[in-house]
Short mmCIF file of C-alpha atoms and ligand atoms in Angstrom, two decimals:
data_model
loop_
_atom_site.label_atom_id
_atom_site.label_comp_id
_atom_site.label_asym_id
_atom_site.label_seq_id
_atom_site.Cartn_x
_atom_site.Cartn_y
_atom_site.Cartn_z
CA UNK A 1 58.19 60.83 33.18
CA UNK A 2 61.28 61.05 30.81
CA UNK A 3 61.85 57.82 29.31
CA UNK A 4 64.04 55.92 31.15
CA UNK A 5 67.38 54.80 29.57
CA UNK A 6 69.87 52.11 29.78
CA UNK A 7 73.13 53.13 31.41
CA UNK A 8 76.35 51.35 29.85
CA UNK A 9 80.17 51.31 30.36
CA UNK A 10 82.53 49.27 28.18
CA UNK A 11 85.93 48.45 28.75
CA UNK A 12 88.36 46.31 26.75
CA UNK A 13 92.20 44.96 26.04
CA UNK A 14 92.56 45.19 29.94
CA UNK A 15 95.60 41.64 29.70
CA UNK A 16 95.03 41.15 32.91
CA UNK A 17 97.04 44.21 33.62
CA UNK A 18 94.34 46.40 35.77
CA UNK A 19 94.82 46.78 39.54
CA UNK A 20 92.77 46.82 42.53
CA UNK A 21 93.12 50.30 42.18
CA UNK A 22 91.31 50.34 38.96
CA UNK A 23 87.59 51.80 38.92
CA UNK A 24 84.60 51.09 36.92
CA UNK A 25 81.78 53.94 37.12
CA UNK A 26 78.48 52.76 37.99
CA UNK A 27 76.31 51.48 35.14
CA UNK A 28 73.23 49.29 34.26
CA UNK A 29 75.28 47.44 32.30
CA UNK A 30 78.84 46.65 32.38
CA UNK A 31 80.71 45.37 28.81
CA UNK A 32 84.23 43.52 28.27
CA UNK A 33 84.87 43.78 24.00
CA UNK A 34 87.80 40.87 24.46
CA UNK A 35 91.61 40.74 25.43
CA UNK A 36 90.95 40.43 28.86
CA UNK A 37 94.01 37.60 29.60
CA UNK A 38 97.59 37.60 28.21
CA UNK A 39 97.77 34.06 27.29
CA UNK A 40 94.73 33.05 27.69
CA UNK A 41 95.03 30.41 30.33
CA UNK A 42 92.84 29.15 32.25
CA UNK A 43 94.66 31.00 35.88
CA UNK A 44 94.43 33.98 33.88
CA UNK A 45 90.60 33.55 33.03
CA UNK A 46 89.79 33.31 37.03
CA UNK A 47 91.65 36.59 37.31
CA UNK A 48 89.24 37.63 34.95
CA UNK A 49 86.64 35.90 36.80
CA UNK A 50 87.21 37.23 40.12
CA UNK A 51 87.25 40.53 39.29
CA UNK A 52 84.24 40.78 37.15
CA UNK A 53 82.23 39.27 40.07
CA UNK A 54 83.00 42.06 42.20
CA UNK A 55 81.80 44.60 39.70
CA UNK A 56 78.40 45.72 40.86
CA UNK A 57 76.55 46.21 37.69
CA UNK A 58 73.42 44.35 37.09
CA UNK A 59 74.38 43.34 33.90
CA UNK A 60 78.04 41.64 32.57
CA UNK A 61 78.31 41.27 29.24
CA UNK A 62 81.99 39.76 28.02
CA UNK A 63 82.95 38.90 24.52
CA UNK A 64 86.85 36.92 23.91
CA UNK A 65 89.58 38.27 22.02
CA UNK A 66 92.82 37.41 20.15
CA UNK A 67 94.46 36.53 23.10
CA UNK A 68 92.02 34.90 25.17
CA UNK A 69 92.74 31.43 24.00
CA UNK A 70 91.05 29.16 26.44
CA UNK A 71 87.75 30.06 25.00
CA UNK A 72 89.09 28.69 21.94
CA UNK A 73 90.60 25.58 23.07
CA UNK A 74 88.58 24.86 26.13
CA UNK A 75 85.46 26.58 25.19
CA UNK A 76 82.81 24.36 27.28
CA UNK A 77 85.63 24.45 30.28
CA UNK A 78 86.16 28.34 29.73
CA UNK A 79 82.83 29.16 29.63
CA UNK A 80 81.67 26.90 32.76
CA UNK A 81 84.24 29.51 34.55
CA UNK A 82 82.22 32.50 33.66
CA UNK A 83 78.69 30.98 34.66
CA UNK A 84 76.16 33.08 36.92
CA UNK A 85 79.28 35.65 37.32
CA UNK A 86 78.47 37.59 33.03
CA UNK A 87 77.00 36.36 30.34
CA UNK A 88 79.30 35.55 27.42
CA UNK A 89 78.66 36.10 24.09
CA UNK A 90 80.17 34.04 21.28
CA UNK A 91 77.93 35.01 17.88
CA UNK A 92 75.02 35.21 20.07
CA UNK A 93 72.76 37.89 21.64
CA UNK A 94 71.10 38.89 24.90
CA UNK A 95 67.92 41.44 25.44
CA UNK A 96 68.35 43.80 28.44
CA UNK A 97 65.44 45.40 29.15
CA UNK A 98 64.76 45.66 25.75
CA UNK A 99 68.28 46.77 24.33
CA UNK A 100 69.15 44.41 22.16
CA UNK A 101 73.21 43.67 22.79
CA UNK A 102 75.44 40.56 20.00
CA UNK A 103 78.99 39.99 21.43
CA UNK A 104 81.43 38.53 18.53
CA UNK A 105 85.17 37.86 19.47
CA UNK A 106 86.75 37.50 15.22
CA UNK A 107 89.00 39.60 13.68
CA UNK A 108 91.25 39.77 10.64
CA UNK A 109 94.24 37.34 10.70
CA UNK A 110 96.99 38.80 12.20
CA UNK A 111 100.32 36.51 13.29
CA UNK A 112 99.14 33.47 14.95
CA UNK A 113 96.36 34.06 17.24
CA UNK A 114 93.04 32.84 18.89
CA UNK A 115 89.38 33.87 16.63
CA UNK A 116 91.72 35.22 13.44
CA UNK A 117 89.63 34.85 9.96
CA UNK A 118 90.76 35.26 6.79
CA UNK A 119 89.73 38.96 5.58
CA UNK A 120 86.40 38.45 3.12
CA UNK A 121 84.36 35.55 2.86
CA UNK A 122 84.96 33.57 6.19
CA UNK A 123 84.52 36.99 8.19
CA UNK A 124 81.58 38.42 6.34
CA UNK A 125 79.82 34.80 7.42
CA UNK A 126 79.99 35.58 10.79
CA UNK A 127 79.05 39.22 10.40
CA UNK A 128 76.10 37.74 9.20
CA UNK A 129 75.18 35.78 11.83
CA UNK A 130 74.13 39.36 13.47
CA UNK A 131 70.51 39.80 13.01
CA UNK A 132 68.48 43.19 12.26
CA UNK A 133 67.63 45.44 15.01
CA UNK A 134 70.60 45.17 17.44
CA UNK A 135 71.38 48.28 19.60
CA UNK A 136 74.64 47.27 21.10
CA UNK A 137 76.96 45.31 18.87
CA UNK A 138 80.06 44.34 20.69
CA UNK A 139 83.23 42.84 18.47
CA UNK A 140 86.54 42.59 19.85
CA UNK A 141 88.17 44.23 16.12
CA UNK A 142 87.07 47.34 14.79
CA UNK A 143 85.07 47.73 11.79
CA UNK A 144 87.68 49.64 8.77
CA UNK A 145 87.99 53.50 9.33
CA UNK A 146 86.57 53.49 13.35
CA UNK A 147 89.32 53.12 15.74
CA UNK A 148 91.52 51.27 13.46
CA UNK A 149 94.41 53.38 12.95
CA UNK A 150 97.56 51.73 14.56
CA UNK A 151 100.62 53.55 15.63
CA UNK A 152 101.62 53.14 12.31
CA UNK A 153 98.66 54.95 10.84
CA UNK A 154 97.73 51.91 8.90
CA UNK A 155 93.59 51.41 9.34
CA UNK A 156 93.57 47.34 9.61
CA UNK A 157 89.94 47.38 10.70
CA UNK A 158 87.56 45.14 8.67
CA UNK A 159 86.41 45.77 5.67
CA UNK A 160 83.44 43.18 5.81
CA UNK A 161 82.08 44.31 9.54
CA UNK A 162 82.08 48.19 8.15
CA UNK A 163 79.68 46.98 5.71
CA UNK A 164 77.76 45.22 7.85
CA UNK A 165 77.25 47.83 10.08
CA UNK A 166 76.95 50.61 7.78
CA UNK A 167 73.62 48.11 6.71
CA UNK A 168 72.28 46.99 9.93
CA UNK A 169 72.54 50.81 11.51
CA UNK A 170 73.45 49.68 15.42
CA UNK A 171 72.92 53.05 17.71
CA UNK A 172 76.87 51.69 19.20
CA UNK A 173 79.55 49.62 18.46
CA UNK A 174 81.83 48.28 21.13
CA UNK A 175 85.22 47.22 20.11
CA UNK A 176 88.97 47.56 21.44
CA UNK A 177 92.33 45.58 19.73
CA UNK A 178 94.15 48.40 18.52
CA UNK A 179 94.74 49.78 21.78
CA UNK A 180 96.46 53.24 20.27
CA UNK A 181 92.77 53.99 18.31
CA UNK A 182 90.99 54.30 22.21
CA UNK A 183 88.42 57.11 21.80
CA UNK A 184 85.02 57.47 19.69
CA UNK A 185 83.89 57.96 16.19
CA UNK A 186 80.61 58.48 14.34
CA UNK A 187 78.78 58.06 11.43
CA UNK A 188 75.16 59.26 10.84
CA UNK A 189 73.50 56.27 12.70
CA UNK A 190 75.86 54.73 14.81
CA UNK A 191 78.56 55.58 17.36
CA UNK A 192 81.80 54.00 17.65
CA UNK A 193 83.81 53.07 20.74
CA UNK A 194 87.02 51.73 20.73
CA UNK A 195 87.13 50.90 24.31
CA UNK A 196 90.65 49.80 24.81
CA UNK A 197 92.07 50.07 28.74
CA UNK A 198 95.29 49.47 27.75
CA UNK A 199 97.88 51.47 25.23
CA UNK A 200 100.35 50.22 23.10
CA UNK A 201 102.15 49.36 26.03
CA UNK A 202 100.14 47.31 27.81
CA UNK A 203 99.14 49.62 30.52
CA UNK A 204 95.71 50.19 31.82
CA UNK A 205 95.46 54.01 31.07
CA UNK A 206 92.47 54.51 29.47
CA UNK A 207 89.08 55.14 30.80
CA UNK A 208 86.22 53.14 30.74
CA UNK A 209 83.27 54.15 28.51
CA UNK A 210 79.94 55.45 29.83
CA UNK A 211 76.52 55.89 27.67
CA UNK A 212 73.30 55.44 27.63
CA UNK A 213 70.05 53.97 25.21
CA UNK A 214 66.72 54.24 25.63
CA UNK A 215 64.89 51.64 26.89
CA UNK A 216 61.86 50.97 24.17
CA UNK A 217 58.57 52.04 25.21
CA UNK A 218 56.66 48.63 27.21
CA UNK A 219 60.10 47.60 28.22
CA UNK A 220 60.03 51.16 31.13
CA UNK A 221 58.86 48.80 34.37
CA UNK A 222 60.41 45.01 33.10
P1 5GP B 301 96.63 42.65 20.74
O1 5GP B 301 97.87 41.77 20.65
O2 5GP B 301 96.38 43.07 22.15
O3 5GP B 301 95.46 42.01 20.07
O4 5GP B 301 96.95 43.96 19.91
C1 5GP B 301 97.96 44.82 20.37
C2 5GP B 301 98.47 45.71 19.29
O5 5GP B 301 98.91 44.93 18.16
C3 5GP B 301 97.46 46.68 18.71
O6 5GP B 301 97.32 47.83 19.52
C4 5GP B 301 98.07 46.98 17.35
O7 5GP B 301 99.13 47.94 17.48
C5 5GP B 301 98.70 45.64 16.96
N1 5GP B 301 97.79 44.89 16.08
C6 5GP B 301 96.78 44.07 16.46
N2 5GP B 301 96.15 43.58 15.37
C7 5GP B 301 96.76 44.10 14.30
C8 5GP B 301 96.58 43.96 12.88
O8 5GP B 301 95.69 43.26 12.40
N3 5GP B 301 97.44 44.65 12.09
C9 5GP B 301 98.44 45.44 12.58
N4 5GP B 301 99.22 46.08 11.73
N5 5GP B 301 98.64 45.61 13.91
C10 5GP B 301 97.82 44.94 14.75
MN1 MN B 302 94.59 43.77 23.12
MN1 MN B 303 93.32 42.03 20.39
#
């Protein structure tokens, strides 16, 4: 029998602004990388809500981003909201069959806005929260150099999560923010999505993600 594998599909940045119309392919697994709301109010998180519950996928996995605020403010309300629907992931992890998946929601500061770190030190301490043998590392900012490049073609990705993950050698990472860098890079170990449904203009335009990782051998039948 081939080995069986994992099927994934990661979307991101989608504000809110995706209608009914708007399909997700089939998948084993089904990822948010953050920005989901506009404000980040609590209506706007039951939007969220409601349509992640219809999803089919086995598996939900949903990480916050700059805008989704209530999981800042309210984060024991916000998360209660979210219960037996995904499983959120706030510098934390969750095994799936074996694939091991961490969900972090901070990026680089940048105006006023919810999970923003100052570049260096307080950044790198989170980065180091993720432990050694992840498969799926899902952040809602890109690492520097991977889908980073805004319209400007300035790469504001971080400096401190490239080096993480240049170390710790994840087979994907799972990001959106700069919605104009949608699409997928590579280095020699790891693959890099920036998942971003929505452009620079806020519309939901861009496809979700599909891929796939093996499930580790023992982990076939669970
Ligand atoms: P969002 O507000 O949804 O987090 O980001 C929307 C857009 O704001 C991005 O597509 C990008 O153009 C811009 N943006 C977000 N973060 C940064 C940043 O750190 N630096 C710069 N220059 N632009 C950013
Ligand atoms: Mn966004
Ligand atoms: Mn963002």
């Amino acid at each position: 029998m081939p080995p069986r594998e994992l099927s994934i599909v990661a979307i991101s940045d989608t504000h809110n602004r995706i209608d009914a119309g708007f399909e997700v392919p089939a998948a084993d697994v089904l990822i948010h990388a953050g920005d989901f709301s506009g404000s980040g109010r609590l209506p706007e998180l039951d939007e969220f809500a409601a349509f992640i519950r219809a999803q089919p996928h086995p598996h939900k996995i949903v990480v916050a981003g700059n805008h989704d605020w209530c999981f800042q403010r309210q984060p024991e309300v916000a998360r209660a909201r979210l219960a037996g629907i995904c499983t959120y992931l706030e510098d934390d992890g969750v095994t799936i069959e074996g694939v091991r998946f961490w969900g972090s929601p901070w990026q680089p500061e940048f105006h006023d806005w919810a999970f923003n770190l100052t570049r260096g030190a307080e950044l790198r301490a989170k980065w180091d929260l993720i432990p050694e043998g992840i498969d799926v590392l899902i952040t809602h900012g890109p690492p520097l150099g991977h889908g980073d490049m805004t319209f400007r073609g300035v790469a504001v990705g971080c400096e401190e999560l490239l080096a993480v993950v240049e170390r710790l050698r994840p087979r994907y990472h799972i990001f959106g923010h700069i919605h104009e860098a949608y699409g997928i890079t590579r280095n020699d170990h790891t693959t890099f999505i920036n998942a971003s449904t929505c452009d620079f203009g806020y519309q939901a335009v861009n496809a979700p993600c599909t891929f796939t990782v093996p499930v580790p051998a023992g982990e076939a039948n669970a």
